[in-house]
Coordinates of C-alpha atoms and ligand atoms in Angstrom, one line a residue:
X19 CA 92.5 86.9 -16.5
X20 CA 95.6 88.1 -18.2
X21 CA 98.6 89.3 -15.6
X22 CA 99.7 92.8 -15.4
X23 CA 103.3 92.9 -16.9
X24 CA 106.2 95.3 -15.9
X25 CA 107.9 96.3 -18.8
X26 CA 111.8 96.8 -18.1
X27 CA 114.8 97.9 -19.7
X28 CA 116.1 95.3 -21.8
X29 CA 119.9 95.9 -22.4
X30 CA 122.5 98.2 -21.6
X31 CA 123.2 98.9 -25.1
X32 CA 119.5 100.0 -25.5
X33 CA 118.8 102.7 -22.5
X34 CA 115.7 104.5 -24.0
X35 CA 113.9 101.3 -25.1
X36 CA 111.3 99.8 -23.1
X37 CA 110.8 96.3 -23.7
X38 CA 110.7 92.4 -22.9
X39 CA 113.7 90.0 -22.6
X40 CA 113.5 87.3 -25.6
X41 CA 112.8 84.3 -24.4
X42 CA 115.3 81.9 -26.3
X43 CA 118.3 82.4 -28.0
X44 CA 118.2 82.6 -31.6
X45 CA 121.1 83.0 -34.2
X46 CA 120.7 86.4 -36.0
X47 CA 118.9 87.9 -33.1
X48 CA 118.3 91.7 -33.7
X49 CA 118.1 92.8 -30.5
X50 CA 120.8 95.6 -31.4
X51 CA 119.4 97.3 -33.7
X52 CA 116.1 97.7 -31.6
X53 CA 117.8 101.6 -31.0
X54 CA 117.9 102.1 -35.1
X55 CA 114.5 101.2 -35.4
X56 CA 112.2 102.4 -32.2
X57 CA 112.5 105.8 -33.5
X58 CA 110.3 105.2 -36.8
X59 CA 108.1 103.0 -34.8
X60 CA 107.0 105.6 -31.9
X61 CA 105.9 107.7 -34.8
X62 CA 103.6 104.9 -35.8
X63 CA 102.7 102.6 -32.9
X64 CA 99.6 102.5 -33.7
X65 CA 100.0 100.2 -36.6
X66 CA 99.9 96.5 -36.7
X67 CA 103.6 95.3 -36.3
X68 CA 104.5 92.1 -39.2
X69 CA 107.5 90.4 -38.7
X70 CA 107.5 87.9 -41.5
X71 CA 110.8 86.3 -40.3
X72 CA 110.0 86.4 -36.6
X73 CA 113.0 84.0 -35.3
X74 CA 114.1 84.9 -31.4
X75 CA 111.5 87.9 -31.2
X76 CA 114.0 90.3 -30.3
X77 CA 113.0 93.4 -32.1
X78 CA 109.0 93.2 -31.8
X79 CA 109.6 92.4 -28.0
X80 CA 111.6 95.5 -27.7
X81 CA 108.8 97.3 -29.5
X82 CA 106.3 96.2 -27.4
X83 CA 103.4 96.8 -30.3
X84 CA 99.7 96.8 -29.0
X85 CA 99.2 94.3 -32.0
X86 CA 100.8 92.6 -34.4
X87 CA 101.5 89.6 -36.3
X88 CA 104.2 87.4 -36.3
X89 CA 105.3 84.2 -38.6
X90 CA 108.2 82.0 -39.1
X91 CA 108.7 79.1 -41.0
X92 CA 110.3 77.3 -37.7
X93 CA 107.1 75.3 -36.6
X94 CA 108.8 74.7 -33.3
X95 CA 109.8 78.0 -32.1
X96 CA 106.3 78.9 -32.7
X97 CA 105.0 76.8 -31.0
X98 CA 106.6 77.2 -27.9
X99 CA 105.7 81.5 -28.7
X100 CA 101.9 80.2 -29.1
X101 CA 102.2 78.0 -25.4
X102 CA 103.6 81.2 -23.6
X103 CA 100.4 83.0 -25.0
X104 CA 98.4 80.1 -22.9
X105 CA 100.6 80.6 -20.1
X106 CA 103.4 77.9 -19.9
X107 CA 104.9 76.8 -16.8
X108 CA 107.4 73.9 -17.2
X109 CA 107.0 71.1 -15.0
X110 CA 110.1 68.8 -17.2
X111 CA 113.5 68.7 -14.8
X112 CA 116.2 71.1 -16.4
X113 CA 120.1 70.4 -15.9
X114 CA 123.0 71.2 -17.6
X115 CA 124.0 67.3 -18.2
X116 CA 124.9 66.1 -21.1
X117 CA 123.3 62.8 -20.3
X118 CA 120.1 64.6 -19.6
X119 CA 120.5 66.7 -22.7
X120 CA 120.5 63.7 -25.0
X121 CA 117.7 61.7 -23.1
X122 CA 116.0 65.2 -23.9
X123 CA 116.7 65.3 -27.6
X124 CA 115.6 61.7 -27.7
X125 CA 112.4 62.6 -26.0
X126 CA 111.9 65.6 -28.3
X127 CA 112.4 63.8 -31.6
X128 CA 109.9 60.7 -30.6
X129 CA 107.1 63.1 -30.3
X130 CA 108.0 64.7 -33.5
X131 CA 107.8 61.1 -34.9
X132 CA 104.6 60.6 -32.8
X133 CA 102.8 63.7 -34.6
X134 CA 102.8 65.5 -31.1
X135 CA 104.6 68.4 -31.9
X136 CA 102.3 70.8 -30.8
X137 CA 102.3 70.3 -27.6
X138 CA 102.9 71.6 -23.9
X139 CA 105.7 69.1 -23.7
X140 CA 107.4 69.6 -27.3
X141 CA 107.9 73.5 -26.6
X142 CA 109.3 72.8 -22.9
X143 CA 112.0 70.2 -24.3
X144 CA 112.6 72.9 -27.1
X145 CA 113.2 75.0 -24.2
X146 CA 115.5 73.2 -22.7
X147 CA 117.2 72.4 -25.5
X148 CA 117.7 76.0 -26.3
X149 CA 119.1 76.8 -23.4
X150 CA 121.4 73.6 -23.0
X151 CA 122.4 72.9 -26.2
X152 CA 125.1 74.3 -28.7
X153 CA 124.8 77.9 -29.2
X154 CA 121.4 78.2 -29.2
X155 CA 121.2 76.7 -32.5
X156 CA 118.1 75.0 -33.8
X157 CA 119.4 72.0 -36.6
X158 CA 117.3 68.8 -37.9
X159 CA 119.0 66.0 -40.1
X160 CA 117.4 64.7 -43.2
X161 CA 114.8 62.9 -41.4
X162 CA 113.8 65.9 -39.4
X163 CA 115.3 65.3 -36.1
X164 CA 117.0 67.5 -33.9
X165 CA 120.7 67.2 -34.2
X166 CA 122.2 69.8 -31.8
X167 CA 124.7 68.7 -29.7
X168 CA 125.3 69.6 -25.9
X169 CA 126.3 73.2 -25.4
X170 CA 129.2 73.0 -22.6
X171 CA 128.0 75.9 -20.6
X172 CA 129.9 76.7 -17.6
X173 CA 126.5 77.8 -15.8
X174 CA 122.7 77.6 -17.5
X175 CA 120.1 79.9 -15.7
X176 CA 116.8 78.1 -16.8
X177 CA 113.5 80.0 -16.4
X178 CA 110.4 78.1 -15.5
X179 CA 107.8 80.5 -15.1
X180 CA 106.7 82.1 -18.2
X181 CA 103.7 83.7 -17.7
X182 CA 104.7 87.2 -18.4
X183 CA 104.7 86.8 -21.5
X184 CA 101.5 85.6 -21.9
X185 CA 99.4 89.2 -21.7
X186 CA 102.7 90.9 -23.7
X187 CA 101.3 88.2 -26.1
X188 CA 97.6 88.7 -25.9
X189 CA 96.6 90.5 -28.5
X190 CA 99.3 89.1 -31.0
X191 CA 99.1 86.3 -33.7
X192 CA 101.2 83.7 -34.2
X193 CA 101.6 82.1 -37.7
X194 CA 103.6 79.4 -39.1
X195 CA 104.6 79.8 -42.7
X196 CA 106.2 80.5 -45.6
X197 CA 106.2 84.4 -45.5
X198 CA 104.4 84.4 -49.2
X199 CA 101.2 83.2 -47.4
X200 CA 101.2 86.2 -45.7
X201 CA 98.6 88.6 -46.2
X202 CA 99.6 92.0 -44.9
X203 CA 96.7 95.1 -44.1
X204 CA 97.6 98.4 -46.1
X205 CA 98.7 100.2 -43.2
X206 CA 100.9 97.3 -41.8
X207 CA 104.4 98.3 -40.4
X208 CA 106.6 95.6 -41.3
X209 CA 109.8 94.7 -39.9
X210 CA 111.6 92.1 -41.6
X211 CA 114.7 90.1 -40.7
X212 CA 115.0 87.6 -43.8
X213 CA 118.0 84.9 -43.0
X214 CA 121.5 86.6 -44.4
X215 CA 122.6 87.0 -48.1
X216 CA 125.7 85.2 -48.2
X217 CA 127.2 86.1 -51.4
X218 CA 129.4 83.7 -53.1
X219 CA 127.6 80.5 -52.1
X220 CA 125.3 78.3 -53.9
X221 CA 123.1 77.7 -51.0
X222 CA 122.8 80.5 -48.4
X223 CA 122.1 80.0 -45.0
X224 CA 119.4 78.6 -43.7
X225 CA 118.3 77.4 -46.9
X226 CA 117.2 80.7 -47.9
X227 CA 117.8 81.2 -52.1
X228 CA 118.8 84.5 -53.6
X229 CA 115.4 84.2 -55.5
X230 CA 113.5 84.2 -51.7
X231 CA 115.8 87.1 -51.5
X232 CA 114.3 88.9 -54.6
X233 CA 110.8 88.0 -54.0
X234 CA 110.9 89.4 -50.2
X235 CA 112.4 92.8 -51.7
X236 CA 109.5 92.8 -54.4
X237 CA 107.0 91.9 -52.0
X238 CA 107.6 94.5 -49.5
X239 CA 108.4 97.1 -52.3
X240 CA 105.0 97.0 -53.0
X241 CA 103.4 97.7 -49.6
X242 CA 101.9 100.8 -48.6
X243 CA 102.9 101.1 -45.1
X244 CA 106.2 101.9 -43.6
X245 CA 108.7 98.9 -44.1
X246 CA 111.8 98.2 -42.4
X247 CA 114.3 95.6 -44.5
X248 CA 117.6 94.3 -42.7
X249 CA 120.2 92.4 -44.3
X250 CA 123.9 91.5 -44.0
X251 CA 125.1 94.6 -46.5
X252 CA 126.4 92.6 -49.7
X253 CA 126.9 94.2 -53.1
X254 CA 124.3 92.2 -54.5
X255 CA 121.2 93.4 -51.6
X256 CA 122.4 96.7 -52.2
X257 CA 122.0 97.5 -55.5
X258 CA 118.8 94.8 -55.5
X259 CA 117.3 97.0 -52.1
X260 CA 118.6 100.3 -54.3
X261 CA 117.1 99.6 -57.3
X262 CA 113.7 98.6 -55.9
X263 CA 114.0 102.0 -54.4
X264 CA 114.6 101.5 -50.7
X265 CA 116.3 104.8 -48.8
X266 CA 119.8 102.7 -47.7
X267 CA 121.0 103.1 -44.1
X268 CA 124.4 101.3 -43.4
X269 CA 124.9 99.9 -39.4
X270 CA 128.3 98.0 -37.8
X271 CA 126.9 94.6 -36.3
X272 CA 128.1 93.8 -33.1
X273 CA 131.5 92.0 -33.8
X274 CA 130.9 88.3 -34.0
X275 CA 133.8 85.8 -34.2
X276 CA 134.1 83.6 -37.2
X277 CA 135.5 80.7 -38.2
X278 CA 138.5 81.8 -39.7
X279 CA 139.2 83.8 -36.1
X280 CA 138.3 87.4 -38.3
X281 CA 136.2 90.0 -35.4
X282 CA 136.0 92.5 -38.6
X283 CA 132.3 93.8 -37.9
X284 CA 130.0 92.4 -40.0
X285 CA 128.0 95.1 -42.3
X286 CA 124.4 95.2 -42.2
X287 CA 121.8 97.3 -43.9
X288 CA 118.4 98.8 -43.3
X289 CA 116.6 99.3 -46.2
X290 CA 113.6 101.9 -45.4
X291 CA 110.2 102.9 -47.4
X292 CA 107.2 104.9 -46.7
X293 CA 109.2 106.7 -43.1
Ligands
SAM323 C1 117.7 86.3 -39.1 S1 116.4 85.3 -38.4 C2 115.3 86.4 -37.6 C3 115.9 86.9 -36.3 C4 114.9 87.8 -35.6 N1 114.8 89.1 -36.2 C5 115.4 88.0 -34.1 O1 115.8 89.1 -33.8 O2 115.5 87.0 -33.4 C6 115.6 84.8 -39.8 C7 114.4 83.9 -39.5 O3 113.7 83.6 -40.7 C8 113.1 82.3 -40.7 N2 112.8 81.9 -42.0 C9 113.7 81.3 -42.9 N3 113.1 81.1 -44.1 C10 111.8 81.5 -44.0 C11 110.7 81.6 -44.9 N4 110.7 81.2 -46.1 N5 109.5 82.2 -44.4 C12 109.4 82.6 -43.1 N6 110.5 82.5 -42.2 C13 111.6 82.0 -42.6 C14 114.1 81.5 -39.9 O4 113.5 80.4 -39.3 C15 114.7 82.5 -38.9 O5 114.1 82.4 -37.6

């Protein structure tokens, strides 16, 4: 039977949203801008919710959507989101050793190599490792392993007992793939949180190509339900979000620090149709 769940406030930055903490960290988490975008949902929260891009969850779990559907192309984080849905409660030790860590890793990438991915155990070392390792970050070599390093955290609180989430996620699917195989109903709301354009690079992050950029504009351009498009504010997603005819909201991220030392804020767009 599926547990009763208190929702509770998730952030000080957020005070009139209800919601669900995220269970990992994830790099590009949205979790700010769950204030920008909860008033266009309350008006239709009785949609499905899509988040094509789903990544750290942060947005649908501060929407807390009766249903919805929600895909990434990262098989892992997946499916340790389709173990909390059976109810996980990790057993493995957690420490914040670096000796552990690695022994972790190494554990980790043999059952990738032993086609046991999928399991109980896979999502509670990519827990772990989450927690332990370098800025959240989730990174695989050539040959597909895991190549984070350890994360040098003064203090790690790890969380064992996850069965909260697992009636927040009863009614909502889990898919893992490229978001062109998804199929969306006509009166979907769609969030989606496509990896940065970096403009001025070959390769943008994450491996995502300006043409994945156009085809996720075009896509959603053509859906009939509300859609909600975020994206690091470039020239080039403007005028591509503009022209497709998206109504343009501009938002200051959070300041991140970046390589070069620069904590100018980061601007990010919200690219809106059918609200
Ligand atoms: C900016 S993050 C999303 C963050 C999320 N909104 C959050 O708040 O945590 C972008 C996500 O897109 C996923 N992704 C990258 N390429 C993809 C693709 N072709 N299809 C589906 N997901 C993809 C990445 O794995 C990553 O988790």
């Amino acid at each position: 039977m599926a547990t009763a769940v208190r929702a509770r406030k998730i952030s000080v930055e957020t005070p009139d949203v209800e919601g669900v903490r995220p269970p990992l960290k994830w790099a590009g988490g949205k979790r700010w801008q769950v204030e920008h975008v909860v008033g266009y949902w309350k008006q239709n929260n009785n949609r499905r919710l899509v988040e094509p891009f789903c990544g750290g969850l942060a947005v649908t779990l501060g929407l807390m959507p009766q249903r919805a559907l929600l895909n990434d192309i990262n098989a892992h984080v997946i499916n340790f989101y389709s173990w909390l849905k059976r109810g996980l409660v990790i057993t493995l030790p957690m420490s914040n050793n670096e000796s552990k860590f690695y022994a972790a890793r190494k554990r980790f990438n043999a059952l990738l190599g032993a086609g046991q991915a999928d399991t109980a155990q896979a999502a509670s070392l990519f827990y772990y490792m989450n927690r332990t390792g370098y800025n959240g970050l989730c990174r695989f070599n050539a040959s597909g392993g895991f190549n984070v390093p350890f994360g040098r955290y003064a203090k790690i609180n790890y969380r064992r007992d996850f069965l909260e989430y697992k009636s927040v996620f009863a009614d909502w699917d889990f898919t893992n793939t490229h978001f062109d195989q998804i199929s969306l109903a006509a009166d979907d709301f769609v969030y989606a949180d496509p990896p940065y354009d970096v403009e001025f690079t070959a390769y943008s992050k994450g491996g995502f190509s300006w043409d994945e950029q156009e085809r996720t504009a075009k896509w959603l351009a053509k859906h009939t339900g509300p859609v909600i498009l975020s994206n690091q504010a470039t020239k080039r997603i403007k005028e591509l979000y503009g022209d497709l005819g998206y109504k343009l909201t501009l938002l200051n991220a959070p300041r991140r620090i970046s390589c070069t030392g620069d904590r100018t804020p980061a601007q990010e767009v919200l690219a809106i149709r059918n609200l």
